[in-house]
PDB file of C-alpha atoms in Angstrom:
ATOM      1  CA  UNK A 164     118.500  15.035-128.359  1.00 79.00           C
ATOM      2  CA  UNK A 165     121.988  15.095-126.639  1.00 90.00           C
ATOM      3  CA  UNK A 166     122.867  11.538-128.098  1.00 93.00           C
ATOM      4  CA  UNK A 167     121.695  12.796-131.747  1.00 95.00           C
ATOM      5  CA  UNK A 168     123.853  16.073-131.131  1.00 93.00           C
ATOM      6  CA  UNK A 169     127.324  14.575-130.151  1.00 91.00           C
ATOM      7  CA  UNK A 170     126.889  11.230-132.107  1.00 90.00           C
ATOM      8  CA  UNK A 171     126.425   8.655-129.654  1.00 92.00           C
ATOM      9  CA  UNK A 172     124.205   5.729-130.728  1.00 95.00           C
ATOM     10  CA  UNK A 173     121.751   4.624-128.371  1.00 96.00           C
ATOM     11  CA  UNK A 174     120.609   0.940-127.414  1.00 95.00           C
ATOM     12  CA  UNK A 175     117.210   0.724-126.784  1.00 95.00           C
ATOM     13  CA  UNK A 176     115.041  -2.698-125.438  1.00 94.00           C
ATOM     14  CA  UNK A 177     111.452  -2.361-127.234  1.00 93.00           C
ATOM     15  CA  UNK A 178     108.762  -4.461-126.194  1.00 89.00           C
ATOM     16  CA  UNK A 179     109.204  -8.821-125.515  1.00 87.00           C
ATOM     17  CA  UNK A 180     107.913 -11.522-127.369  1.00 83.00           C
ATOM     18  CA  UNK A 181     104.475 -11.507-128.882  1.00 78.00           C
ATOM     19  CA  UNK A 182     103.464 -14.222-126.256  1.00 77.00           C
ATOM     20  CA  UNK A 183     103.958 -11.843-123.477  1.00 78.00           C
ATOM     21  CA  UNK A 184     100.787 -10.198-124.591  1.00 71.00           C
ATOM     22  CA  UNK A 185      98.455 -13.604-124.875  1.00 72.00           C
ATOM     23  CA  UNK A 186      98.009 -14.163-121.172  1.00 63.00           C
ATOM     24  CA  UNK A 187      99.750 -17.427-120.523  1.00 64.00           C
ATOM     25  CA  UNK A 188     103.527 -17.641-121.174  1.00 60.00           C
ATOM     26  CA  UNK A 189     105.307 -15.566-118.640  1.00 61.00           C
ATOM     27  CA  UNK A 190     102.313 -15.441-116.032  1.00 64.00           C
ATOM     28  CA  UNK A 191     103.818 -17.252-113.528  1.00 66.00           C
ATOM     29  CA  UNK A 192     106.936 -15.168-113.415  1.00 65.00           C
ATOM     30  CA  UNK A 193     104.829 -11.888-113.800  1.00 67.00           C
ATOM     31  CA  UNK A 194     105.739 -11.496-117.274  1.00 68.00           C
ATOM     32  CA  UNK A 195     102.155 -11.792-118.681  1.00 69.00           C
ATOM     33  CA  UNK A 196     100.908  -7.750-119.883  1.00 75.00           C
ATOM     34  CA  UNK A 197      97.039  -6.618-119.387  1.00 71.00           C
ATOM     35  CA  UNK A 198      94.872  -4.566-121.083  1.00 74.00           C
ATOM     36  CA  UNK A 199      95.929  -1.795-119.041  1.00 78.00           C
ATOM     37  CA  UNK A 200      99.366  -2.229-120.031  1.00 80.00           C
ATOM     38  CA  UNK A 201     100.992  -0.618-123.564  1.00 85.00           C
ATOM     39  CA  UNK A 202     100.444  -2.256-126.423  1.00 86.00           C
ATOM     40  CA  UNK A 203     103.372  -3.557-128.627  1.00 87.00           C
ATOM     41  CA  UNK A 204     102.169  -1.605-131.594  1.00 90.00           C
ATOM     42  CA  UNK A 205     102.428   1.471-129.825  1.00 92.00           C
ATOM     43  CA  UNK A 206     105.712   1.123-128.249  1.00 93.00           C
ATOM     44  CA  UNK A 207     106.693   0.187-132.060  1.00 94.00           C
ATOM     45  CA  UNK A 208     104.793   3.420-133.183  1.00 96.00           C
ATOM     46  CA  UNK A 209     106.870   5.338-130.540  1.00 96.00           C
ATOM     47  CA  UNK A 210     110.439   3.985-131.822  1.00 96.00           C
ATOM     48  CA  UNK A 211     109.457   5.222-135.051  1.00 97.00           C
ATOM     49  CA  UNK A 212     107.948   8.450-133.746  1.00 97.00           C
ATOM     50  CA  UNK A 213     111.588   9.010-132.097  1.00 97.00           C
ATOM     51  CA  UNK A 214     113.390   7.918-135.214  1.00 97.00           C
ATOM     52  CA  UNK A 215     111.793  10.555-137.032  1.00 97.00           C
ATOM     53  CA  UNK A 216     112.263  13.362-134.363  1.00 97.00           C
ATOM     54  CA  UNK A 217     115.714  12.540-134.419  1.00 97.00           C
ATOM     55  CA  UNK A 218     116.901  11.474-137.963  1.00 96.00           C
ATOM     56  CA  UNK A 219     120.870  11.627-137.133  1.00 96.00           C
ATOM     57  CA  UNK A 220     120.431   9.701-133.970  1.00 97.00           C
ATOM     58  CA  UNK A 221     121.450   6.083-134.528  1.00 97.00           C
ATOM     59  CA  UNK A 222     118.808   3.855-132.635  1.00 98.00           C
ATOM     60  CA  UNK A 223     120.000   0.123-132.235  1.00 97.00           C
ATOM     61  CA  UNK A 224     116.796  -1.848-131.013  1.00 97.00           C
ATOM     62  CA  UNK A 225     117.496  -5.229-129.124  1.00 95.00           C
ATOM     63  CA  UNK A 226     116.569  -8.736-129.446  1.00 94.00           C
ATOM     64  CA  UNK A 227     115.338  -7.440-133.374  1.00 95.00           C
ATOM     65  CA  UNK A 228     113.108  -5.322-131.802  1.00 95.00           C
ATOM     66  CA  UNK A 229     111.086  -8.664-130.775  1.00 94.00           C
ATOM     67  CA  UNK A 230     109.802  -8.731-134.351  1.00 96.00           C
ATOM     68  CA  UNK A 231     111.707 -12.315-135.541  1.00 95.00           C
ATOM     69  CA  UNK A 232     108.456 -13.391-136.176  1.00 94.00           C
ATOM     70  CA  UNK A 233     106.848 -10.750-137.856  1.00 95.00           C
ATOM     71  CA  UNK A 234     109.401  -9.777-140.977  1.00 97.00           C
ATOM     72  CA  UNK A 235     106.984  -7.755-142.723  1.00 97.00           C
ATOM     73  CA  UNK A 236     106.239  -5.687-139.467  1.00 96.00           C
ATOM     74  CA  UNK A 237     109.882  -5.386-139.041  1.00 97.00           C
ATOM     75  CA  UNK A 238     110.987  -4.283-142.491  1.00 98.00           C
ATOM     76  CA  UNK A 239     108.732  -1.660-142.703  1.00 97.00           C
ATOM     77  CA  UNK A 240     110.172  -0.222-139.705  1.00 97.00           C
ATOM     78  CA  UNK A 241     113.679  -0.565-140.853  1.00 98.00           C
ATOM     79  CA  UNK A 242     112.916   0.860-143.931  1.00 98.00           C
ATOM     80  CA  UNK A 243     110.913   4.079-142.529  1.00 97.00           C
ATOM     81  CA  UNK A 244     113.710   4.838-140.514  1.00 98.00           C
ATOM     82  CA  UNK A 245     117.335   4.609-142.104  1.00 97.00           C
ATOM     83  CA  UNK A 246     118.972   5.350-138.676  1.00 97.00           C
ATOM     84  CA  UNK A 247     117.183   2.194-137.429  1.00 98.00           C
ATOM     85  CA  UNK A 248     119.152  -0.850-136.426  1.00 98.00           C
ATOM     86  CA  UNK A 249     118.398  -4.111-135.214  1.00 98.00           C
ATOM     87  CA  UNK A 250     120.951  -6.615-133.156  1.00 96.00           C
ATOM     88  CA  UNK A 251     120.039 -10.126-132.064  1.00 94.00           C
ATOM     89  CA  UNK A 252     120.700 -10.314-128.545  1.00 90.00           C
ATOM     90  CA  UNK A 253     119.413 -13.739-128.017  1.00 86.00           C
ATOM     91  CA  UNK A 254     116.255 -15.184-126.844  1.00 82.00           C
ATOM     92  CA  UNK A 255     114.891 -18.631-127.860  1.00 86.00           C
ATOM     93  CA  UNK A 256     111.536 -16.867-130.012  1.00 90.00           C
ATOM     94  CA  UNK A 257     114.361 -15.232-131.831  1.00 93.00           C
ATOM     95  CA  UNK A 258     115.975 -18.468-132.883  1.00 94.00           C
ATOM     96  CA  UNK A 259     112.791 -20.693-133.270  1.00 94.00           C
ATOM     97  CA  UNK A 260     110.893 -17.493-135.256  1.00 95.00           C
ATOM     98  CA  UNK A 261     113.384 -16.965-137.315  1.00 96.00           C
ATOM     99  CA  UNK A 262     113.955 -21.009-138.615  1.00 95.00           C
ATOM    100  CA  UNK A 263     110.151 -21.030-139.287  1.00 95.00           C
ATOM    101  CA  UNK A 264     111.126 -20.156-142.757  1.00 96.00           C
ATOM    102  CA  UNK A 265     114.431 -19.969-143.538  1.00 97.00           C
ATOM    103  CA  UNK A 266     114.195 -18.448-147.073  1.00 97.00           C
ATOM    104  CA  UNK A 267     112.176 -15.698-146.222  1.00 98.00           C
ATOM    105  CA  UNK A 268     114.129 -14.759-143.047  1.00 98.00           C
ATOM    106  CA  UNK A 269     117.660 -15.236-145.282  1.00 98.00           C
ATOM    107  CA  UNK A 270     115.812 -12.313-147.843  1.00 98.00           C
ATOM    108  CA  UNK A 271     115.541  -9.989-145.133  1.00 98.00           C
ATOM    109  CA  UNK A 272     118.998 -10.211-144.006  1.00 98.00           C
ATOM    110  CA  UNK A 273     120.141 -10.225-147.474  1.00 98.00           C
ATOM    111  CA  UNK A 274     118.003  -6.706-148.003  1.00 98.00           C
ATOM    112  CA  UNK A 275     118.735  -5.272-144.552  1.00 99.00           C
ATOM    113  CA  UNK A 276     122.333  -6.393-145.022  1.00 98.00           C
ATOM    114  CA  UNK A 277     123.903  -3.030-143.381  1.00 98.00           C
ATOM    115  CA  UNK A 278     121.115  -2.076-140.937  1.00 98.00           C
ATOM    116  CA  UNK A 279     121.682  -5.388-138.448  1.00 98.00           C
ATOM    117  CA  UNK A 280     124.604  -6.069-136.279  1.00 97.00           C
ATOM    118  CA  UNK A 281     125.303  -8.811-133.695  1.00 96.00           C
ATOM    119  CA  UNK A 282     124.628  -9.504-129.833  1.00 90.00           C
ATOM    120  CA  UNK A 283     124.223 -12.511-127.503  1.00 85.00           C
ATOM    121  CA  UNK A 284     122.353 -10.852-124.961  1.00 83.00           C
ATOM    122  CA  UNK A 285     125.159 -12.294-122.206  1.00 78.00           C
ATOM    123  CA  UNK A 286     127.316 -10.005-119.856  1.00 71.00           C
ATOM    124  CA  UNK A 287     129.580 -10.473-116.706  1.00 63.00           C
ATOM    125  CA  UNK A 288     127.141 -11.733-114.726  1.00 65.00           C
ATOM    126  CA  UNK A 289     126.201 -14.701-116.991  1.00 64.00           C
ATOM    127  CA  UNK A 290     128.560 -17.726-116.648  1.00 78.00           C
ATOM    128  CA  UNK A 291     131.269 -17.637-119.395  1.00 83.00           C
ATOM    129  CA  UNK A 292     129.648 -21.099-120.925  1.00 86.00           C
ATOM    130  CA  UNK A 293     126.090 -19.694-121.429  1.00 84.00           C
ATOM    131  CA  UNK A 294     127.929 -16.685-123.264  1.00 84.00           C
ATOM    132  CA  UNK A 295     129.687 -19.669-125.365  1.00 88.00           C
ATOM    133  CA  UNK A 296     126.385 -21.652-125.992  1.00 89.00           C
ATOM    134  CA  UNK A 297     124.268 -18.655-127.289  1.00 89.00           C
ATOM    135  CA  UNK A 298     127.618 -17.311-129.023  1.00 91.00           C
ATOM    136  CA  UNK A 299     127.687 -21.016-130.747  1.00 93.00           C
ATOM    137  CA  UNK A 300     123.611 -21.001-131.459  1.00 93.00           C
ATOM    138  CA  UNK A 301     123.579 -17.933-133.737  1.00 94.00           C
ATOM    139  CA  UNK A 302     126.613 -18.584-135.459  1.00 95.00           C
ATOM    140  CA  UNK A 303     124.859 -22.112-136.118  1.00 95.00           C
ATOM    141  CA  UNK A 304     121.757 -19.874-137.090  1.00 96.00           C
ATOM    142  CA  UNK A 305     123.182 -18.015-139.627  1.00 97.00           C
ATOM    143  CA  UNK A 306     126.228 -19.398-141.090  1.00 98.00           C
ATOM    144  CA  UNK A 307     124.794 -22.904-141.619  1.00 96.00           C
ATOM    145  CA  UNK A 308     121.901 -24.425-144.220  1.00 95.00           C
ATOM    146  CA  UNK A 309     121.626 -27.673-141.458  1.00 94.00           C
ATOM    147  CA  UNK A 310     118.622 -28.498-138.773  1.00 94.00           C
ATOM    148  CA  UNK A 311     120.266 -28.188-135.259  1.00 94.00           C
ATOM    149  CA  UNK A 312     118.933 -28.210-132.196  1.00 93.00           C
ATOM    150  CA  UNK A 313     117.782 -25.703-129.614  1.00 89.00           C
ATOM    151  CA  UNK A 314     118.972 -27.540-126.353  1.00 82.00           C
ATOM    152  CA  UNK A 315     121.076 -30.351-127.496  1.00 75.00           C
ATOM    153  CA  UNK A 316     119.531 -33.144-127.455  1.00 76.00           C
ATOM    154  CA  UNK A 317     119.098 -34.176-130.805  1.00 73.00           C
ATOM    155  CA  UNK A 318     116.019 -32.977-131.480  1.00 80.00           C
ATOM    156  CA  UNK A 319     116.358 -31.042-134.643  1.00 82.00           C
ATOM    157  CA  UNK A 320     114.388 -28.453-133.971  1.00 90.00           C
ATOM    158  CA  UNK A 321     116.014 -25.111-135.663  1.00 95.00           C
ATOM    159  CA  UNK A 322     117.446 -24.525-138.929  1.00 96.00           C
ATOM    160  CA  UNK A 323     120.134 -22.232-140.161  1.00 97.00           C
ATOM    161  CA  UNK A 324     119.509 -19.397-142.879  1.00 98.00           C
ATOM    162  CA  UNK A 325     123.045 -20.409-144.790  1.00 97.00           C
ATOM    163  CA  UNK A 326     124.046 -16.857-144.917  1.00 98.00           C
ATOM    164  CA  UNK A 327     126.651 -15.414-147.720  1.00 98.00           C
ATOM    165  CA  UNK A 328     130.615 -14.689-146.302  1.00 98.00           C
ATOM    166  CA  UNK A 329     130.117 -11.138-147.393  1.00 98.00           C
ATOM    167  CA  UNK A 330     126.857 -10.733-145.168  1.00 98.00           C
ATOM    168  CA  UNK A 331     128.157 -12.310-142.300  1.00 98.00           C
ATOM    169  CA  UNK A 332     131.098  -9.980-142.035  1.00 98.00           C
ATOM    170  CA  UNK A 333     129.045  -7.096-141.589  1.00 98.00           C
ATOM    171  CA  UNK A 334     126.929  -8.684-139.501  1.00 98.00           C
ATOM    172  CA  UNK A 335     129.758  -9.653-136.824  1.00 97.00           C
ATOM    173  CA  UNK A 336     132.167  -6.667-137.882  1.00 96.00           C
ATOM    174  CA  UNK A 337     131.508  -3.647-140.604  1.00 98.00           C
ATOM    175  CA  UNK A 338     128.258  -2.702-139.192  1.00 98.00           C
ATOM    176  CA  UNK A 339     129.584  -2.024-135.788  1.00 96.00           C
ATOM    177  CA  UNK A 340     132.585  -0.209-136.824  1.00 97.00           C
ATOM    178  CA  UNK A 341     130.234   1.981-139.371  1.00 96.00           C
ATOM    179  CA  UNK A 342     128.483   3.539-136.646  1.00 95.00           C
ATOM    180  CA  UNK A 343     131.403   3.591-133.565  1.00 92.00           C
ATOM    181  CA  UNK A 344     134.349   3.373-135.707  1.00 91.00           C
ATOM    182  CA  UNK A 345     137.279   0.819-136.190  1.00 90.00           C
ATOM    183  CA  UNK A 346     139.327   2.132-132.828  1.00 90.00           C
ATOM    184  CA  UNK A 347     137.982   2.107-129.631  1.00 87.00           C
ATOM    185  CA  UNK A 348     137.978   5.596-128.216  1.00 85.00           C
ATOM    186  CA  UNK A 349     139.730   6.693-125.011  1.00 89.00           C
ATOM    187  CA  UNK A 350     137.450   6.249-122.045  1.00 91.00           C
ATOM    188  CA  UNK A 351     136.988   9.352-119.673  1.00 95.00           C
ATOM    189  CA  UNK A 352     137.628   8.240-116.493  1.00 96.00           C
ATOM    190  CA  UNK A 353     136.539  10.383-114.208  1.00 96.00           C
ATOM    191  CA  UNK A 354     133.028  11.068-116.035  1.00 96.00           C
ATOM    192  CA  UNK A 355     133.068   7.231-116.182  1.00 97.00           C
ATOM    193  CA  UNK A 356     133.860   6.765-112.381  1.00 97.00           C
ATOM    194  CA  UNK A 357     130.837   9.834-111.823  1.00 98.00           C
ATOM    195  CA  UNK A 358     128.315   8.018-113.935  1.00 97.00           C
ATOM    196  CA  UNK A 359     128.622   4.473-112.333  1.00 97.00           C
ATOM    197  CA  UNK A 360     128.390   5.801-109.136  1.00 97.00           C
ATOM    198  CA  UNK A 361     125.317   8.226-110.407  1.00 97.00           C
ATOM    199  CA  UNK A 362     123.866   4.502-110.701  1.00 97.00           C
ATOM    200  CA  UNK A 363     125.220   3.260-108.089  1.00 97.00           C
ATOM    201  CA  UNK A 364     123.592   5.364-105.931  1.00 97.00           C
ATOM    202  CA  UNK A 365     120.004   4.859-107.514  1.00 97.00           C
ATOM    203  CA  UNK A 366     120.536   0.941-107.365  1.00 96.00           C
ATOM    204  CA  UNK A 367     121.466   1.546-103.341  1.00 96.00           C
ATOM    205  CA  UNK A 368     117.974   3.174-103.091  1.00 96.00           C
ATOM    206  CA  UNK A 369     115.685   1.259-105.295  1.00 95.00           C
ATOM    207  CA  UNK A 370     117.260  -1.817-103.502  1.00 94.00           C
ATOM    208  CA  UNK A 371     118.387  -1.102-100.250  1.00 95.00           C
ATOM    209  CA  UNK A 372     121.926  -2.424-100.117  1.00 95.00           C
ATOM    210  CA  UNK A 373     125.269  -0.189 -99.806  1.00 96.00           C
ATOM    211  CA  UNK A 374     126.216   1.311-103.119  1.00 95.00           C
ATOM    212  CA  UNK A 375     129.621  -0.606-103.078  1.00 95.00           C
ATOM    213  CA  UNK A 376     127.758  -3.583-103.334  1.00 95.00           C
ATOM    214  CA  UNK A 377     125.774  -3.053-106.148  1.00 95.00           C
ATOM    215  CA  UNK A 378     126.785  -3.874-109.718  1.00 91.00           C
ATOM    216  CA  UNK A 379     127.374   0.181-110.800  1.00 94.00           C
ATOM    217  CA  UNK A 380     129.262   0.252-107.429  1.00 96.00           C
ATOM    218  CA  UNK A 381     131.304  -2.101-108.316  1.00 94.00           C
ATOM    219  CA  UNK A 382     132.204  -0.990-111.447  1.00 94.00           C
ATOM    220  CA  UNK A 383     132.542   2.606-110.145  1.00 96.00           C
ATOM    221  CA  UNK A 384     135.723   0.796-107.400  1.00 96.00           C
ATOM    222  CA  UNK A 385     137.135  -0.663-111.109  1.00 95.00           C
ATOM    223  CA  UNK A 386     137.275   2.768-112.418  1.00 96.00           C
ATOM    224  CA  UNK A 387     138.888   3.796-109.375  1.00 96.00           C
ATOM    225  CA  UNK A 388     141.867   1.503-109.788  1.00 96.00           C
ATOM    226  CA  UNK A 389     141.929   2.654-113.226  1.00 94.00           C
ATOM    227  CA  UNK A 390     142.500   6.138-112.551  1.00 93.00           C
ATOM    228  CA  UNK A 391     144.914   5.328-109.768  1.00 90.00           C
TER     229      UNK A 391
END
């Protein structure tokens, strides 16, 4: 309610890929859900459900909500909720999902042409040449017709949706600067510094390690020098 009353959009991570919920991929690592566990319907149902509540809150759901493969699913859901947006902070079911038909998944960018913006799903702690390769494997994705491939080894194994100029601009660009603006806005330093160390202080607990070592911490000391 705070976000929706002073006009901050929110990013939101909904659910993981479809596999997660089959019982094999991912159960090594812990990744696997039960039947204990939520469902991905309902955590879909709740995004809407908040949506809803809050109709002048702009939502933007990650990795396309982890619906790539189910477009139907996924345009109903955009089209329910006009303050809905999608971004395609990478994953490899994203890429492969979305090359299973490339005609069908260039119509739904063509028709939600204003509701879906980009991401790479990188940050400072990934090396700056795995920010470079997914950077390179969407632009591939959507600004070519060609097979490519996935890993680089020939294999042809994707296949770009050929995107128009017009689309892809607000895709990289317009979309953004719709909902935040075209300026960045001044950053408030010393609610900034209070915030990351806020966090810094749960990480230090959850984790056990001094709050200057922990990422918020970190960022907090960068703040610092900032403000200095």
């Amino acid at each position: 309610a705070r976000a929706e009353k002073v006009g901050m959009p929110i990013i939101w991570h909904v659910a993981d890929p479809a596999d997660f919920w089959k019982g094999d991929a991912g159960r090594s690592k812990g990744w696997t859900y039960g039947s204990r566990d939520v469902s991905k319907d309902q955590l879909h149902k709740e995004v809407e459900n908040v949506a809803k509540r809050h109709p002048k809150l702009i939502i933007i759901v990650a990795h396309f909500s982890f619906l790539s493969g189910e477009l139907e699913r996924a345009a109903k859901l955009l089209r329910a909720c006009p303050n809905l947006y999608f971004d395609t902070a990478l994953g490899g079911e994203l890429l492969f999902r979305l090359s299973d038909d490339p005609a069908r998944s260039r119509r739904f960018f063509e028709e939600f042409q204003d509701r879906l913006l980009y991401g790479t799903d990188t940050s400072d702690r990934n090396h700056i040449s795995l920010a470079r390769q997914k950077a390179r494997l969407i632009r591939r994705l959507l600004e070519t017709d060609k097979p490519f491939s996935y890993s680089g080894d020939g294999k042809a194994d994707l296949h770009g949706l050929g995107l128009s100029k017009a689309i892809l601009v607000k895709f990289y660009a317009k979309n953004f600067e719709t909902i935040v603006g075209p300026e960045p806005r001044r950053v408030d330093l010393k609610k900034a510094i209070a915030y990351s160390e806020r966090c810094a202080r749960i990480t230090a607990k959850m984790t056990g390690r001094a709050m200057e070592d922990t990422s918020p911490g970190k960022v907090a000391e960068a703040f610092r020098r900032l403000a200095r």
